[in-house]
Coordinates of C-alpha atoms in Angstrom, one line a residue:
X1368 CA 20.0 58.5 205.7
X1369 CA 22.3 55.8 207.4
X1370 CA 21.2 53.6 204.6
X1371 CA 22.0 56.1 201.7
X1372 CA 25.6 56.8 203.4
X1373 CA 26.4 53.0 203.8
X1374 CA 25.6 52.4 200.3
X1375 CA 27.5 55.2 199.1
X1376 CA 30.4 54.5 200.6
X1377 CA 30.1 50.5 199.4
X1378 CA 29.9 52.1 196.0
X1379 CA 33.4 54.0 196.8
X1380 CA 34.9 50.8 198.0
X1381 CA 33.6 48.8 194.6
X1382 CA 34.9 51.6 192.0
X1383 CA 37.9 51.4 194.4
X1384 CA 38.6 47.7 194.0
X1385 CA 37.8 48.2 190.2
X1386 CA 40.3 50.9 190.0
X1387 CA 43.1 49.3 191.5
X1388 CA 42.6 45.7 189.5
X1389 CA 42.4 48.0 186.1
X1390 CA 45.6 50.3 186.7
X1391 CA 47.6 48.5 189.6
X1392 CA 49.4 51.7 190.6
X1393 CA 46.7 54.6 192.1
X1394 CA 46.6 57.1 194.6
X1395 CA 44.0 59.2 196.6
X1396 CA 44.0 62.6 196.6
X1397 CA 41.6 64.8 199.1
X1398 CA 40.5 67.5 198.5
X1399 CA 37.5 70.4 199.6
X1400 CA 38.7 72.9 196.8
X1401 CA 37.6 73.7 193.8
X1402 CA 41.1 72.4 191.7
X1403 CA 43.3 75.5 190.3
X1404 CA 46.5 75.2 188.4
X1405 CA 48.0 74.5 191.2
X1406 CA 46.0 71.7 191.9
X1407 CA 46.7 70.3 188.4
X1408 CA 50.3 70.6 188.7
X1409 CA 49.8 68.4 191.9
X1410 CA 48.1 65.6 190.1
X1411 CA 50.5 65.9 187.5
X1412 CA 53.4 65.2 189.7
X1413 CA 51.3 62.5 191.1
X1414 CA 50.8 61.0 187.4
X1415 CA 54.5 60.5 187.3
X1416 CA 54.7 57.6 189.7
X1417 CA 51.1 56.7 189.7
X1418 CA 49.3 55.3 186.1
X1419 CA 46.1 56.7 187.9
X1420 CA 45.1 59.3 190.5
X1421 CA 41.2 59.2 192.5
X1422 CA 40.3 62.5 193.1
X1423 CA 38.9 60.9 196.9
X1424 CA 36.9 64.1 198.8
X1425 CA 35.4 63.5 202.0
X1426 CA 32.2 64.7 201.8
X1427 CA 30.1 64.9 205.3
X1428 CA 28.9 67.8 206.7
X1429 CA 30.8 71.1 206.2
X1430 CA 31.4 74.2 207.6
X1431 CA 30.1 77.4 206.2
X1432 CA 31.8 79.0 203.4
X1433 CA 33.3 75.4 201.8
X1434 CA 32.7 74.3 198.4
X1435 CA 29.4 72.5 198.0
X1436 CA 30.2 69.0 196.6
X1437 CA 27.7 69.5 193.7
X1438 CA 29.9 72.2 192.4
X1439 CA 33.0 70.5 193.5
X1440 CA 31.8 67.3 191.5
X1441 CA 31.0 69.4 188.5
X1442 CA 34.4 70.7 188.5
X1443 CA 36.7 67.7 188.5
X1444 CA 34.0 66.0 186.1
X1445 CA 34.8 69.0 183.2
X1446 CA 38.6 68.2 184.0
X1447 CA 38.6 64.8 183.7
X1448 CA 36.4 64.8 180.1
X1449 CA 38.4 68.0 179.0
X1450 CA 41.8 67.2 180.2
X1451 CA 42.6 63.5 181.8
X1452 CA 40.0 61.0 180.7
X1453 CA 42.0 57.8 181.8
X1454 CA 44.3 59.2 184.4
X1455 CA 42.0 60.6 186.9
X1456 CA 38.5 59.2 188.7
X1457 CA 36.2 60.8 191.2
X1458 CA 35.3 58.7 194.0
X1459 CA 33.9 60.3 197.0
X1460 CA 34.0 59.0 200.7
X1461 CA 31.1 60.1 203.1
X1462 CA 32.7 60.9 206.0
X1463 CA 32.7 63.9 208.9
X1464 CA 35.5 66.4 208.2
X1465 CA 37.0 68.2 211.6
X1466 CA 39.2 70.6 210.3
X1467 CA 41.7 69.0 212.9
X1468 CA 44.8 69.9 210.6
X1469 CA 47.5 67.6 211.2
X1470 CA 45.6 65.2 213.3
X1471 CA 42.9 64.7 210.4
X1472 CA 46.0 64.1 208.2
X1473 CA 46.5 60.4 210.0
X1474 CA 42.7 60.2 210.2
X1475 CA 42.7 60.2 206.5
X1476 CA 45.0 58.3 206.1
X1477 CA 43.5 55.4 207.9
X1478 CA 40.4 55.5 206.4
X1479 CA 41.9 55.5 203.0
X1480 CA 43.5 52.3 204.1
X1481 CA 40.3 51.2 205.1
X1482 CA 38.8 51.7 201.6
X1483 CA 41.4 49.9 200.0
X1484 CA 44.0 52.2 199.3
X1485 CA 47.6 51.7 199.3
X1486 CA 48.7 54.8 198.7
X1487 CA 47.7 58.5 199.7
X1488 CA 48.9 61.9 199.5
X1489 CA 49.3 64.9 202.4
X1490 CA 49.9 68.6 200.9
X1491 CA 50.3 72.1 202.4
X1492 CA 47.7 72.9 205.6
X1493 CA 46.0 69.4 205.1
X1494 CA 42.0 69.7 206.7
X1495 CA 43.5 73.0 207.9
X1496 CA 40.9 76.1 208.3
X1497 CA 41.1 79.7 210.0
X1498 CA 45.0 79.2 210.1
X1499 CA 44.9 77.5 212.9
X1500 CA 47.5 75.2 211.9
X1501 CA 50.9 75.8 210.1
X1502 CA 50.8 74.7 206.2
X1503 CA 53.6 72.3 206.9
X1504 CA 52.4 71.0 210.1
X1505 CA 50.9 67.8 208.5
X1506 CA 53.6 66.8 206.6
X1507 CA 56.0 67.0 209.4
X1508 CA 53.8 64.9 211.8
X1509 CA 52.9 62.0 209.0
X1510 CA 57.1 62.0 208.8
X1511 CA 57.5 61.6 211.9
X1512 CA 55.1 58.5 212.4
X1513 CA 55.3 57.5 208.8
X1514 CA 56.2 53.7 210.2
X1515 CA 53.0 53.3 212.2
X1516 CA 50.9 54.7 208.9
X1517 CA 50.2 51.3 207.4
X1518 CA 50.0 52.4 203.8
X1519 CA 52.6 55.2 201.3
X1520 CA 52.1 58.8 202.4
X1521 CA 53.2 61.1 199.7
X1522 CA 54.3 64.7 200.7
X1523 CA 54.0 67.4 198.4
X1524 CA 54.5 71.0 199.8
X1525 CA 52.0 72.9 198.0
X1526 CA 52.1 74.4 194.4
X1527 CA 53.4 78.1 193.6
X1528 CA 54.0 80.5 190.7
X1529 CA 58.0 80.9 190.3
X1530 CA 58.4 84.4 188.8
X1531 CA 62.0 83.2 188.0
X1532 CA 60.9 79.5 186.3
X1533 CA 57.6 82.0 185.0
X1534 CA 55.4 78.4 185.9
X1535 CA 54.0 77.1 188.3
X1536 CA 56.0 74.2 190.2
X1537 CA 55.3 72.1 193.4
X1538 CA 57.8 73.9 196.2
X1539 CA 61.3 72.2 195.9
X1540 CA 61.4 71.4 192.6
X1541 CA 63.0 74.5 192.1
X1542 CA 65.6 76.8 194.3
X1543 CA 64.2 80.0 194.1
X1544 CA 62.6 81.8 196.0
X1545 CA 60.4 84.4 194.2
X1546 CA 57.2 82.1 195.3
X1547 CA 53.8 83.3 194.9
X1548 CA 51.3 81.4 196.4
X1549 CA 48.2 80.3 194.5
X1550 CA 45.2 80.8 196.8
X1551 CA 42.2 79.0 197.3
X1552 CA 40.8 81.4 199.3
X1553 CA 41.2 83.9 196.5
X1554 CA 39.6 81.6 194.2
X1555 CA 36.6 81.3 195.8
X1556 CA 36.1 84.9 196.3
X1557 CA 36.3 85.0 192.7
X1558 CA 33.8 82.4 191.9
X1559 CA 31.4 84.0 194.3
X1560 CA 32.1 87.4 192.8
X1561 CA 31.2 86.1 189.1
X1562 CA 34.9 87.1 188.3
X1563 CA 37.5 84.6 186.6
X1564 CA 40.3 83.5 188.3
X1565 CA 43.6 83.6 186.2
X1566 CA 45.2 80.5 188.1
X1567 CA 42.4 78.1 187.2
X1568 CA 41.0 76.6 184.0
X1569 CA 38.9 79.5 182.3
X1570 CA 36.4 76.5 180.5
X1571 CA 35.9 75.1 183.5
X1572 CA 35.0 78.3 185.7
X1573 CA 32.8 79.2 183.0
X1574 CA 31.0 75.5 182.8
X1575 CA 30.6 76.1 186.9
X1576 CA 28.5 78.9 186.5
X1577 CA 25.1 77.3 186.1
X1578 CA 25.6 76.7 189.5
X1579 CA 23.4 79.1 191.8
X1580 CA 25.0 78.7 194.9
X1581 CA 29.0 77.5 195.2
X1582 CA 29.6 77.5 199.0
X1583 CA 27.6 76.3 201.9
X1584 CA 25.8 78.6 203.7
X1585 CA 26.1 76.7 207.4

């Protein structure tokens, strides 16, 4: 198993080198979710000031109820054929999770530094779980010891549904405040439930359910 992991993660660092020599300009984006609109809207920020963005999950043990990466796989691998091609990769990173929130947020960062990366990007409750942690409590702590991180931390504050812009946008790109929040949580009850969620591709929810089981069961 040790061997499996270490050659896994030498994989990641290869198709990490690769990446960066072919488009110069990428940037790592965790994430445990299944991607909704919102998620998109992220990545399309990111492709703004980044010719390429690594969809870069930790992938390690989980706790009950998160996506299993099979079905998380599946799901950027329909987006990226279907919608990005060129401008996103999948490139996991075995690693244990902790849920620790802010804390995990310089974790992450580090070890994205350690797998070559030069830039990295913290959102809204970042390895947060159970609300133990307040959405923005990551963001405020990289800020605050952003000169000790020793690569680019970008901070996006989460992506919402403006009823006023009637689109979703990343929080602060507009000043109103008629915000709905698009929720993962309510996602996944939807996936489980066999229902389709109307903030999240409908092709791909529909290509994700061959999948039997979607979250982990301990």
């Amino acid at each position: 198993k040790i061997k499996k992991i270490l050659d896994l993660n030498q994989k990641s660092r290869s198709k990490i080198r690769y990446l960066k020599k072919k488009y110069r300009n990428i940037c790592a984006f965790q994430t445990r979710n299944i991607p909704h609109l919102g998620h998109e809207e992220i990545i399309k920020k990111l492709l703004l000031k980044f010719r390429h963005v690594v969809i870069n999950p930790v992938i390690g043990p989980k706790k009950k109820g998160d996506i299993r990466y099979e079905v998380l796989f599946d799901a950027f691998k329909f987006l990226i054929k279907n919608k990005y091609k060129n401008k996103l990769s999948f490139v996991p990173i075995f690693a244990n999770m902790f849920y620790a929130g802010p804390y995990e947020a310089i974790h992450h960062s580090n070890l994205r530094k350690s797998f070559g990366f030069n830039n990295f990007v913290i959102g809204r409750d970042h390895a947060g779980a159970e609300n133990l942690y307040k959405p923005d409590g990551a963001i405020k702590l990289i800020k605050k010891i952003r000169h000790k991180i020793k690569l680019n931390v970008v901070s996006l504050n989460g992506a919402y549904l403006c009823s006023k812009c009637k689109k979703i946008i990343i929080k602060g790109d507009c000043k109103h405040r008629s915000l709905t929040n698009i929720s993962g949580t309510e996602f996944r009850k939807c996936l489980l439930s066999g229902k389709l969620y109307k903030y999240a591709d409908i092709n791909m929810q529909k290509f994700l359910r061959k999948h039997k089981k979607i979250t982990e069961d301990d």
